[in-house]
Short mmCIF file of C-alpha atoms in Angstrom, two decimals:
data_model
loop_
_atom_site.label_atom_id
_atom_site.label_comp_id
_atom_site.label_asym_id
_atom_site.label_seq_id
_atom_site.Cartn_x
_atom_site.Cartn_y
_atom_site.Cartn_z
CA MET A 1 -26.41 -81.06 21.93
CA ALA A 2 -29.51 -78.96 22.13
CA GLN A 3 -30.41 -75.29 22.00
CA GLN A 4 -33.35 -72.93 21.90
CA SER A 5 -34.89 -71.59 18.75
CA LYS A 6 -37.16 -68.62 18.31
CA GLU A 7 -39.04 -67.31 15.31
CA LYS A 8 -41.71 -64.68 14.93
CA PHE A 9 -45.25 -66.02 14.90
CA LEU A 10 -47.57 -63.95 12.71
CA VAL A 11 -51.35 -63.82 12.48
CA LEU A 12 -50.91 -65.34 9.01
CA ASP A 13 -49.14 -68.33 10.57
CA LEU A 14 -52.10 -68.76 12.91
CA LEU A 15 -54.46 -68.92 9.92
CA GLN A 16 -52.24 -71.42 8.10
CA LEU A 17 -51.65 -73.59 11.14
CA ASP A 18 -52.20 -77.27 10.49
CA VAL A 19 -54.21 -78.24 13.56
CA ARG A 20 -56.83 -80.94 13.43
CA GLU A 21 -59.65 -82.57 15.35
CA ASN A 22 -60.07 -81.16 18.85
CA ASP A 23 -57.46 -78.48 18.20
CA ALA A 24 -58.96 -77.14 14.96
CA LEU A 25 -59.58 -73.41 15.17
CA ASP A 26 -61.71 -73.01 12.00
CA LEU A 27 -60.43 -69.49 11.48
CA LYS A 28 -60.91 -67.36 8.40
CA CYS A 29 -59.96 -63.79 7.71
CA ILE A 30 -62.88 -61.45 6.98
CA GLY A 31 -61.11 -58.10 7.03
CA GLY A 32 -57.96 -56.11 7.70
CA ARG A 33 -55.81 -58.34 5.52
CA PRO A 34 -52.75 -56.02 5.45
CA GLY A 35 -52.46 -56.63 9.18
CA LEU A 36 -51.95 -60.38 8.76
CA ILE A 37 -48.23 -59.72 9.07
CA ARG A 38 -48.72 -58.58 12.66
CA GLU A 39 -46.92 -60.65 15.23
CA ILE A 40 -48.55 -62.66 17.98
CA SER A 41 -46.10 -62.47 20.85
CA VAL A 42 -48.02 -63.75 23.87
CA THR A 43 -50.03 -66.88 24.58
CA GLU A 44 -52.82 -65.15 26.49
CA ILE A 45 -56.13 -63.84 25.17
CA ASN A 46 -58.38 -60.94 26.16
CA ARG A 47 -62.13 -60.25 26.02
CA PRO A 48 -62.31 -56.50 25.38
CA GLY A 49 -65.62 -55.96 27.21
CA LEU A 50 -64.26 -53.41 29.68
CA GLU A 51 -62.42 -51.50 26.99
CA LEU A 52 -65.55 -51.21 24.83
CA GLY A 53 -67.20 -49.76 27.91
CA GLY A 54 -64.48 -47.10 28.01
CA PHE A 55 -62.20 -48.55 30.70
CA TYR A 56 -58.62 -48.83 29.47
CA GLU A 57 -56.53 -49.39 32.59
CA ASN A 58 -54.35 -52.49 32.24
CA PHE A 59 -55.59 -53.08 28.69
CA ALA A 60 -53.66 -56.10 27.37
CA HIS A 61 -53.72 -54.91 23.77
CA GLN A 62 -50.85 -57.17 22.69
CA ARG A 63 -53.11 -60.19 23.16
CA ILE A 64 -55.56 -61.70 20.71
CA GLN A 65 -58.92 -60.02 21.35
CA ILE A 66 -61.93 -62.32 21.37
CA LEU A 67 -65.36 -60.88 20.72
CA GLY A 68 -68.24 -63.19 21.52
CA ARG A 69 -71.98 -62.82 21.76
CA GLY A 70 -71.73 -60.48 24.76
CA GLU A 71 -69.33 -58.01 23.22
CA ASN A 72 -71.21 -58.13 19.94
CA ALA A 73 -74.58 -57.47 21.58
CA PHE A 74 -73.07 -54.58 23.55
CA LEU A 75 -71.73 -53.03 20.35
CA GLN A 76 -75.11 -53.44 18.65
CA LYS A 77 -76.81 -51.67 21.57
CA LEU A 78 -74.44 -48.68 21.55
CA ALA A 79 -75.64 -45.58 19.76
CA LYS A 80 -73.87 -45.15 16.43
CA GLU A 81 -71.89 -42.03 17.39
CA LYS A 82 -70.78 -43.47 20.70
CA ARG A 83 -69.80 -46.75 19.07
CA ARG A 84 -67.62 -44.98 16.56
CA THR A 85 -65.66 -43.07 19.20
CA GLU A 86 -65.26 -46.19 21.34
CA LEU A 87 -64.03 -48.27 18.42
CA GLU A 88 -61.69 -45.56 17.22
CA LYS A 89 -60.20 -45.43 20.70
CA LEU A 90 -59.87 -49.24 20.81
CA PHE A 91 -57.98 -49.34 17.54
CA THR A 92 -55.48 -46.65 18.52
CA TYR A 93 -53.82 -49.60 20.29
CA THR A 94 -51.85 -52.06 18.18
CA ILE A 95 -53.89 -55.22 18.44
CA PRO A 96 -52.56 -58.41 16.76
CA CYS A 97 -56.06 -59.49 15.69
CA CYS A 98 -59.73 -59.58 16.68
CA VAL A 99 -61.60 -62.88 16.59
CA PHE A 100 -65.38 -63.07 16.28
CA THR A 101 -66.75 -66.33 17.59
CA HIS A 102 -70.10 -68.04 16.81
CA SER A 103 -69.60 -66.93 13.17
CA LEU A 104 -70.66 -63.43 14.20
CA THR A 105 -69.95 -60.62 11.76
CA PRO A 106 -68.78 -57.19 12.87
CA THR A 107 -70.87 -54.10 12.21
CA ALA A 108 -69.94 -52.04 9.14
CA ASP A 109 -68.22 -49.31 11.14
CA PHE A 110 -66.20 -51.92 13.11
CA ALA A 111 -64.94 -53.44 9.87
CA GLU A 112 -64.13 -50.02 8.45
CA ILE A 113 -62.20 -48.79 11.50
CA ALA A 114 -60.31 -52.09 11.87
CA GLU A 115 -59.42 -51.99 8.17
CA LYS A 116 -58.08 -48.46 8.55
CA ALA A 117 -56.04 -49.50 11.59
CA GLN A 118 -54.80 -52.54 9.63
CA CYS A 119 -56.00 -54.91 12.32
CA PRO A 120 -57.05 -58.32 10.96
CA ILE A 121 -60.58 -59.49 11.76
CA LEU A 122 -60.89 -63.25 12.02
CA GLN A 123 -64.01 -65.34 12.37
CA THR A 124 -64.64 -68.80 13.74
CA ASP A 125 -67.80 -70.87 14.11
CA LEU A 126 -66.74 -72.18 17.52
CA SER A 127 -68.23 -70.84 20.74
CA SER A 128 -66.15 -68.34 22.72
CA SER A 129 -65.20 -70.68 25.55
CA GLU A 130 -64.39 -73.57 23.20
CA PHE A 131 -62.30 -71.28 20.98
CA THR A 132 -60.51 -69.85 24.03
CA MET A 133 -59.60 -73.32 25.27
CA ARG A 134 -58.33 -74.41 21.88
CA ILE A 135 -56.32 -71.29 21.11
CA LEU A 136 -54.66 -71.34 24.52
CA ARG A 137 -53.72 -74.97 23.97
CA VAL A 138 -52.43 -74.33 20.46
CA LEU A 139 -50.49 -71.19 21.39
CA SER A 140 -48.94 -72.76 24.47
CA THR A 141 -47.56 -75.53 22.25
CA ILE A 142 -46.24 -73.03 19.72
CA PHE A 143 -44.60 -70.81 22.32
CA ALA A 144 -43.26 -73.74 24.30
CA PRO A 145 -39.47 -73.78 24.45
CA LYS A 146 -38.19 -75.92 21.58
CA THR A 147 -34.95 -77.86 21.30
CA LEU A 148 -33.52 -80.06 18.58
CA ILE A 149 -31.89 -83.27 19.66
CA HIS A 150 -29.86 -85.65 17.56
CA GLY A 151 -31.55 -88.99 18.11
CA VAL A 152 -34.41 -91.26 17.12
CA LEU A 153 -37.83 -91.19 18.74
CA VAL A 154 -39.84 -94.42 18.72
CA GLU A 155 -42.91 -95.59 20.55
CA VAL A 156 -42.33 -98.98 22.16
CA PHE A 157 -45.27 -100.63 23.94
CA GLY A 158 -46.81 -97.20 24.36
CA ILE A 159 -43.70 -95.65 25.90
CA GLY A 160 -42.00 -92.80 24.01
CA VAL A 161 -38.35 -93.88 23.81
CA LEU A 162 -35.66 -91.46 22.68
CA LEU A 163 -32.55 -93.22 21.37
CA VAL A 164 -29.42 -91.10 21.60
CA GLY A 165 -25.73 -91.75 20.99
CA ASP A 166 -22.85 -90.89 18.71
CA SER A 167 -23.13 -91.08 14.93
CA GLY A 168 -22.72 -94.61 13.67
CA VAL A 169 -23.56 -96.30 16.97
CA GLY A 170 -26.67 -97.83 15.38
CA LYS A 171 -29.60 -95.69 16.52
CA SER A 172 -31.41 -95.84 13.19
CA GLU A 173 -30.69 -99.55 12.73
CA SER A 174 -32.06 -100.33 16.20
CA ALA A 175 -35.12 -98.22 15.48
CA LEU A 176 -35.65 -100.04 12.18
CA SER A 177 -35.58 -103.35 14.02
CA LEU A 178 -38.12 -102.02 16.49
CA ILE A 179 -40.42 -100.88 13.67
CA GLU A 180 -40.09 -104.29 12.09
CA ARG A 181 -41.21 -105.76 15.42
CA GLY A 182 -44.39 -103.67 15.31
CA HIS A 183 -43.38 -100.48 17.13
CA ARG A 184 -43.73 -96.98 15.73
CA LEU A 185 -41.41 -94.29 14.43
CA ILE A 186 -41.97 -90.65 15.31
CA ALA A 187 -38.73 -89.03 14.15
CA ASP A 188 -35.32 -90.12 12.91
CA ASP A 189 -32.10 -88.18 13.40
CA VAL A 190 -33.65 -84.82 14.28
CA VAL A 191 -36.19 -84.75 17.09
CA GLU A 192 -37.95 -81.49 17.90
CA ILE A 193 -38.78 -81.38 21.57
CA ARG A 194 -41.23 -78.98 23.13
CA ARG A 195 -42.01 -78.69 26.80
CA VAL A 196 -45.77 -78.33 27.17
CA SER A 197 -47.99 -77.95 30.25
CA GLY A 198 -45.05 -77.67 32.60
CA ASN A 199 -43.26 -80.97 32.50
CA ILE A 200 -44.40 -82.90 29.44
CA LEU A 201 -41.78 -83.28 26.72
CA MET A 202 -43.48 -83.65 23.37
CA GLY A 203 -41.34 -84.97 20.54
CA THR A 204 -42.06 -84.55 16.83
CA GLY A 205 -40.13 -84.86 13.60
CA SER A 206 -39.29 -82.13 11.17
CA GLN A 207 -42.03 -81.50 8.60
CA VAL A 208 -39.89 -82.14 5.52
CA VAL A 209 -38.09 -85.34 6.42
CA SER A 210 -40.64 -86.82 8.82
CA HIS A 211 -40.98 -90.60 8.79
CA HIS A 212 -37.98 -91.05 6.55
CA MET A 213 -34.86 -92.77 7.79
CA GLU A 214 -31.30 -92.93 6.65
CA ILE A 215 -29.89 -96.42 6.83
CA ARG A 216 -26.26 -96.81 5.89
CA GLY A 217 -26.01 -98.96 2.80
CA LEU A 218 -29.64 -98.38 1.77
CA GLY A 219 -29.86 -94.62 1.79
CA ILE A 220 -33.03 -92.74 2.60
CA ILE A 221 -36.15 -94.89 3.03
CA ASN A 222 -39.80 -93.96 3.55
CA ILE A 223 -41.14 -95.79 6.59
CA THR A 224 -44.81 -95.05 5.86
CA HIS A 225 -44.59 -96.63 2.41
CA LEU A 226 -42.48 -99.58 3.50
CA PHE A 227 -44.21 -100.53 6.75
CA GLY A 228 -47.62 -98.89 6.47
CA VAL A 229 -49.40 -96.19 8.35
CA GLY A 230 -49.47 -98.31 11.51
CA ALA A 231 -45.70 -97.95 11.83
CA ILE A 232 -45.67 -94.19 12.34
CA ARG A 233 -46.89 -91.53 14.75
CA ASP A 234 -46.79 -87.74 14.51
CA LYS A 235 -45.93 -86.92 18.09
CA LYS A 236 -45.28 -88.67 21.34
CA GLN A 237 -44.32 -87.76 24.86
CA ILE A 238 -40.72 -88.67 25.70
CA GLN A 239 -40.81 -90.98 28.70
CA LEU A 240 -37.51 -92.83 28.49
CA VAL A 241 -34.07 -92.07 27.10
CA VAL A 242 -31.91 -94.94 25.91
CA GLN A 243 -28.31 -93.93 25.44
CA LEU A 244 -26.45 -96.26 23.10
CA GLU A 245 -22.68 -96.31 23.30
CA PHE A 246 -19.82 -98.50 22.18
CA TRP A 247 -18.82 -101.03 24.82
CA ASN A 248 -16.18 -99.52 27.05
CA ALA A 249 -14.33 -102.14 29.08
CA GLU A 250 -13.11 -99.47 31.51
CA LYS A 251 -16.60 -98.33 32.38
CA ASN A 252 -18.82 -99.91 34.99
CA TYR A 253 -22.31 -100.45 33.63
CA ASP A 254 -25.33 -100.69 35.90
CA ARG A 255 -25.71 -104.33 36.91
CA ILE A 256 -28.64 -104.06 39.30
CA GLY A 257 -30.76 -101.18 38.09
CA ALA A 258 -31.78 -99.99 41.56
CA GLU A 259 -30.40 -96.51 40.90
CA GLU A 260 -32.59 -94.25 38.82
CA ALA A 261 -30.46 -92.33 36.32
CA THR A 262 -32.13 -89.41 34.57
CA MET A 263 -31.33 -87.09 31.71
CA ASP A 264 -32.16 -83.40 31.90
CA ILE A 265 -34.05 -82.17 28.82
CA GLN A 266 -35.30 -78.60 29.14
CA GLY A 267 -35.30 -78.93 32.90
CA VAL A 268 -37.39 -82.12 32.91
CA HIS A 269 -35.73 -85.23 34.34
CA VAL A 270 -36.40 -88.18 32.04
CA PRO A 271 -35.45 -91.71 33.16
CA CYS A 272 -32.34 -92.73 31.25
CA VAL A 273 -30.62 -96.07 30.68
CA THR A 274 -27.21 -96.51 29.10
CA VAL A 275 -26.92 -99.55 26.88
CA PRO A 276 -23.48 -100.62 25.70
CA ILE A 277 -23.24 -102.00 22.18
CA LYS A 278 -21.26 -105.18 21.58
CA PRO A 279 -21.56 -107.91 18.98
CA GLY A 280 -24.03 -110.51 20.17
CA ARG A 281 -26.16 -108.08 22.15
CA ASN A 282 -29.63 -107.85 20.72
CA ILE A 283 -30.25 -104.14 21.14
CA PRO A 284 -33.93 -103.99 20.02
CA VAL A 285 -34.85 -106.66 22.57
CA ILE A 286 -32.98 -104.74 25.28
CA ILE A 287 -34.82 -101.54 24.33
CA GLU A 288 -38.15 -103.38 24.37
CA THR A 289 -37.36 -104.75 27.80
CA ALA A 290 -36.36 -101.30 29.04
CA ALA A 291 -39.73 -99.98 27.82
CA ARG A 292 -41.61 -102.82 29.54
CA ASN A 293 -39.67 -102.17 32.73
CA GLU A 294 -40.53 -98.48 32.49
CA ARG A 295 -44.20 -99.37 32.25
CA LEU A 296 -43.90 -101.54 35.34
CA LYS A 297 -42.27 -98.63 37.19
CA LYS A 298 -45.11 -96.36 36.17
CA MET A 299 -47.45 -98.88 37.77
CA GLY A 300 -45.33 -98.70 40.91
CA TYR A 301 -43.39 -101.94 40.52
CA TYR A 302 -39.62 -101.63 40.54
CA SER A 303 -38.08 -104.97 39.52
CA ALA A 304 -34.64 -104.34 40.98
CA ARG A 305 -35.96 -102.95 44.28
CA GLU A 306 -38.49 -105.77 44.73
CA PHE A 307 -35.82 -108.32 43.98
CA ASN A 308 -33.52 -106.82 46.60
CA ARG A 309 -36.31 -106.67 49.15
CA ASN A 310 -36.90 -110.40 48.65
CA VAL A 311 -33.22 -111.11 49.11
CA MET A 312 -33.13 -109.06 52.32
CA ASN A 313 -36.22 -110.79 53.69
CA TRP A 314 -34.71 -114.14 52.96
CA LEU A 315 -31.40 -113.22 54.63
CA GLU A 316 -33.26 -111.95 57.66
CA GLY A 317 -35.30 -115.16 57.85
CA GLU A 318 -32.16 -117.25 57.59
CA SER A 319 -30.44 -115.40 60.41
CA THR A 320 -33.42 -115.74 62.78
CA ARG A 321 -33.60 -119.41 61.92
CA GLU A 322 -29.96 -119.77 62.79
CA ILE A 323 -30.48 -118.07 66.16
CA PHE A 324 -33.49 -120.24 66.87
CA LEU A 325 -31.82 -123.51 65.90
CA ASN A 326 -28.34 -122.96 67.23
CA GLY A 327 -29.14 -120.58 70.04
CA LYS A 328 -26.42 -118.18 68.90
CA MET B 1 -13.91 -75.21 19.24
CA ILE B 2 -13.94 -73.42 15.88
CA GLU B 3 -16.89 -71.63 14.29
CA ARG B 4 -17.01 -70.40 10.72
CA THR B 5 -19.83 -68.78 8.77
CA VAL B 6 -20.38 -69.91 5.18
CA THR B 7 -22.91 -69.11 2.47
CA ILE B 8 -24.66 -71.58 0.19
CA ARG B 9 -23.60 -70.77 -3.37
CA ASN B 10 -25.22 -73.56 -5.35
CA ARG B 11 -28.66 -72.56 -6.64
CA ALA B 12 -30.46 -75.75 -5.68
CA GLY B 13 -29.60 -75.31 -2.00
CA MET B 14 -28.92 -78.09 0.43
CA HIS B 15 -30.71 -81.02 -1.17
CA ALA B 16 -29.92 -84.71 -0.76
CA ARG B 17 -26.73 -84.87 -2.85
CA PRO B 18 -24.86 -81.91 -1.28
CA ALA B 19 -26.04 -83.04 2.15
CA ALA B 20 -24.65 -86.52 1.54
CA LEU B 21 -21.35 -85.04 0.37
CA LEU B 22 -21.14 -82.83 3.44
CA VAL B 23 -21.97 -85.68 5.81
CA LYS B 24 -19.44 -87.94 4.11
CA THR B 25 -16.73 -85.32 4.54
CA ALA B 26 -17.72 -84.57 8.14
CA SER B 27 -17.80 -88.25 9.09
CA GLY B 28 -14.14 -88.53 8.09
CA PHE B 29 -13.13 -86.46 11.13
CA ALA B 30 -13.04 -87.46 14.77
CA SER B 31 -14.31 -84.04 15.95
CA GLN B 32 -17.92 -83.31 16.81
CA ILE B 33 -19.30 -81.31 13.90
CA TYR B 34 -22.45 -79.21 13.95
CA LEU B 35 -24.20 -76.95 11.47
CA GLU B 36 -26.27 -74.04 12.66
CA LYS B 37 -28.87 -71.95 10.86
CA ASP B 38 -31.34 -69.52 12.45
CA ASN B 39 -30.36 -70.76 15.91
CA GLU B 40 -31.17 -74.35 14.98
CA ARG B 41 -28.23 -76.64 15.47
CA VAL B 42 -27.95 -80.10 13.93
CA ASN B 43 -25.32 -82.81 13.84
CA GLY B 44 -23.09 -82.39 10.77
CA LYS B 45 -22.70 -86.16 10.49
CA SER B 46 -26.41 -86.78 9.96
CA ILE B 47 -27.97 -86.48 6.50
CA MET B 48 -31.49 -86.01 7.86
CA GLY B 49 -30.24 -83.32 10.21
CA VAL B 50 -28.47 -81.36 7.50
CA ILE B 51 -31.50 -81.53 5.19
CA THR B 52 -33.82 -80.45 8.01
CA LEU B 53 -32.08 -77.08 8.18
CA GLY B 54 -33.81 -76.20 4.91
CA ALA B 55 -30.79 -74.23 3.70
CA THR B 56 -31.63 -72.46 0.44
CA TYR B 57 -29.50 -70.50 -2.04
CA ASN B 58 -27.59 -67.67 -0.37
CA SER B 59 -28.54 -68.65 3.15
CA GLN B 60 -25.86 -68.52 5.79
CA LEU B 61 -24.76 -71.43 7.92
CA VAL B 62 -22.29 -71.70 10.76
CA ILE B 63 -19.96 -74.68 10.81
CA ILE B 64 -18.96 -75.64 14.32
CA ALA B 65 -16.27 -78.21 15.01
CA ASP B 66 -14.97 -79.37 18.34
CA GLY B 67 -12.25 -81.98 18.78
CA PRO B 68 -8.70 -82.99 17.90
CA ASP B 69 -8.95 -82.30 14.14
CA GLU B 70 -11.37 -79.36 14.29
CA ALA B 71 -9.28 -77.00 12.12
CA LYS B 72 -8.92 -79.54 9.32
CA ALA B 73 -12.61 -80.42 9.49
CA VAL B 74 -13.81 -76.83 9.21
CA ASP B 75 -11.41 -76.19 6.29
CA ALA B 76 -12.60 -79.29 4.43
CA ILE B 77 -16.28 -78.43 4.88
CA GLU B 78 -15.76 -74.79 3.97
CA LYS B 79 -14.09 -75.96 0.77
CA LEU B 80 -17.26 -77.87 -0.20
CA PHE B 81 -19.29 -74.69 0.13
CA GLU B 82 -16.72 -72.73 -1.91
CA ASN B 83 -16.82 -75.36 -4.65
CA ARG B 84 -20.63 -75.21 -4.68
CA PHE B 85 -20.72 -78.89 -3.80
CA GLU B 86 -19.31 -79.69 -7.23
CA GLU B 87 -22.53 -78.49 -8.83
CA GLU B 88 -23.04 -75.98 -11.68
#
């Protein structure tokens, strides 16, 4: 059903990354262009202060090197000859790229040596700590394990609901009904799932076909154009899995809901409900109710458990009453 | 389970029409059918899935079928690739 995928991530990809708002990196390349094909293979970053000072033990050269005001001032202070030898030593290592923050520009010899070593020099107008935070966030998303799942991801009352089930069971049709009722579509048919910050499953659609749906009998439709921009979302955390399946008379479906079934996606256990399909069952309403119930659970209220507790209390009360009245 | 590697021979690649043809053929079989490209696996019975692979001219795909009629399914789908999806 799902599997891992891995592609090389180049410095060029970093420059062309479509990240916006509080993730924007504002990067531009100011030198060493041939090196843009270098690969970024780790999510960490390094400030090469120690190395510029001549200390190379444990130098993490495979990381993105960030040069801020400190490193820049240090380089400016170094005598020309000394600076040249230090920089030449630094660039004997294969560095994916150097980033100058605060819109700082490297000295002429830095640019020349980096160019010769084919190491790209990038520049951003962000401060070093802000850039560090953003790049770590962006890279951790990119390097997060990714899986493709056949299903539909919709946001229902703020809960990210992943609809799964066999082809033809009515996932897309149910999702369409939900959109019509004011909920939002994230992805149809192919959901890309990334595990970020430990246990958050982020779902997005594929770039090309995002926010399009295939409805049997209609063909491919564009949800944004048909329902407006309010009916879509780019990404959403997956908080509930609804498994649709054809009604199976042999199978016992959950009648109480006190047991918490989960589905394992990339090692994260997501609450999962199995909904059997049968004529006369209004699936979108059932999905909406499941989402509402999930919200209640998040607030600490478990309908089925509370109900049972009330029943038990009542039974207990009845039995004491009996003892009191009849002396049994 | 049967796996078979095929190559896209029609110049336009896997656009909507070939994808629809493939999905229509795949849906005629009871087996689970998947297509794989660059380690990305999608359901062979889903148009959106097949298009998402972004399969261009000369790219290689793996057809994977699992079920009672897997051999027939793989043969039928392979035939579509050989016939260039009735294009050109």
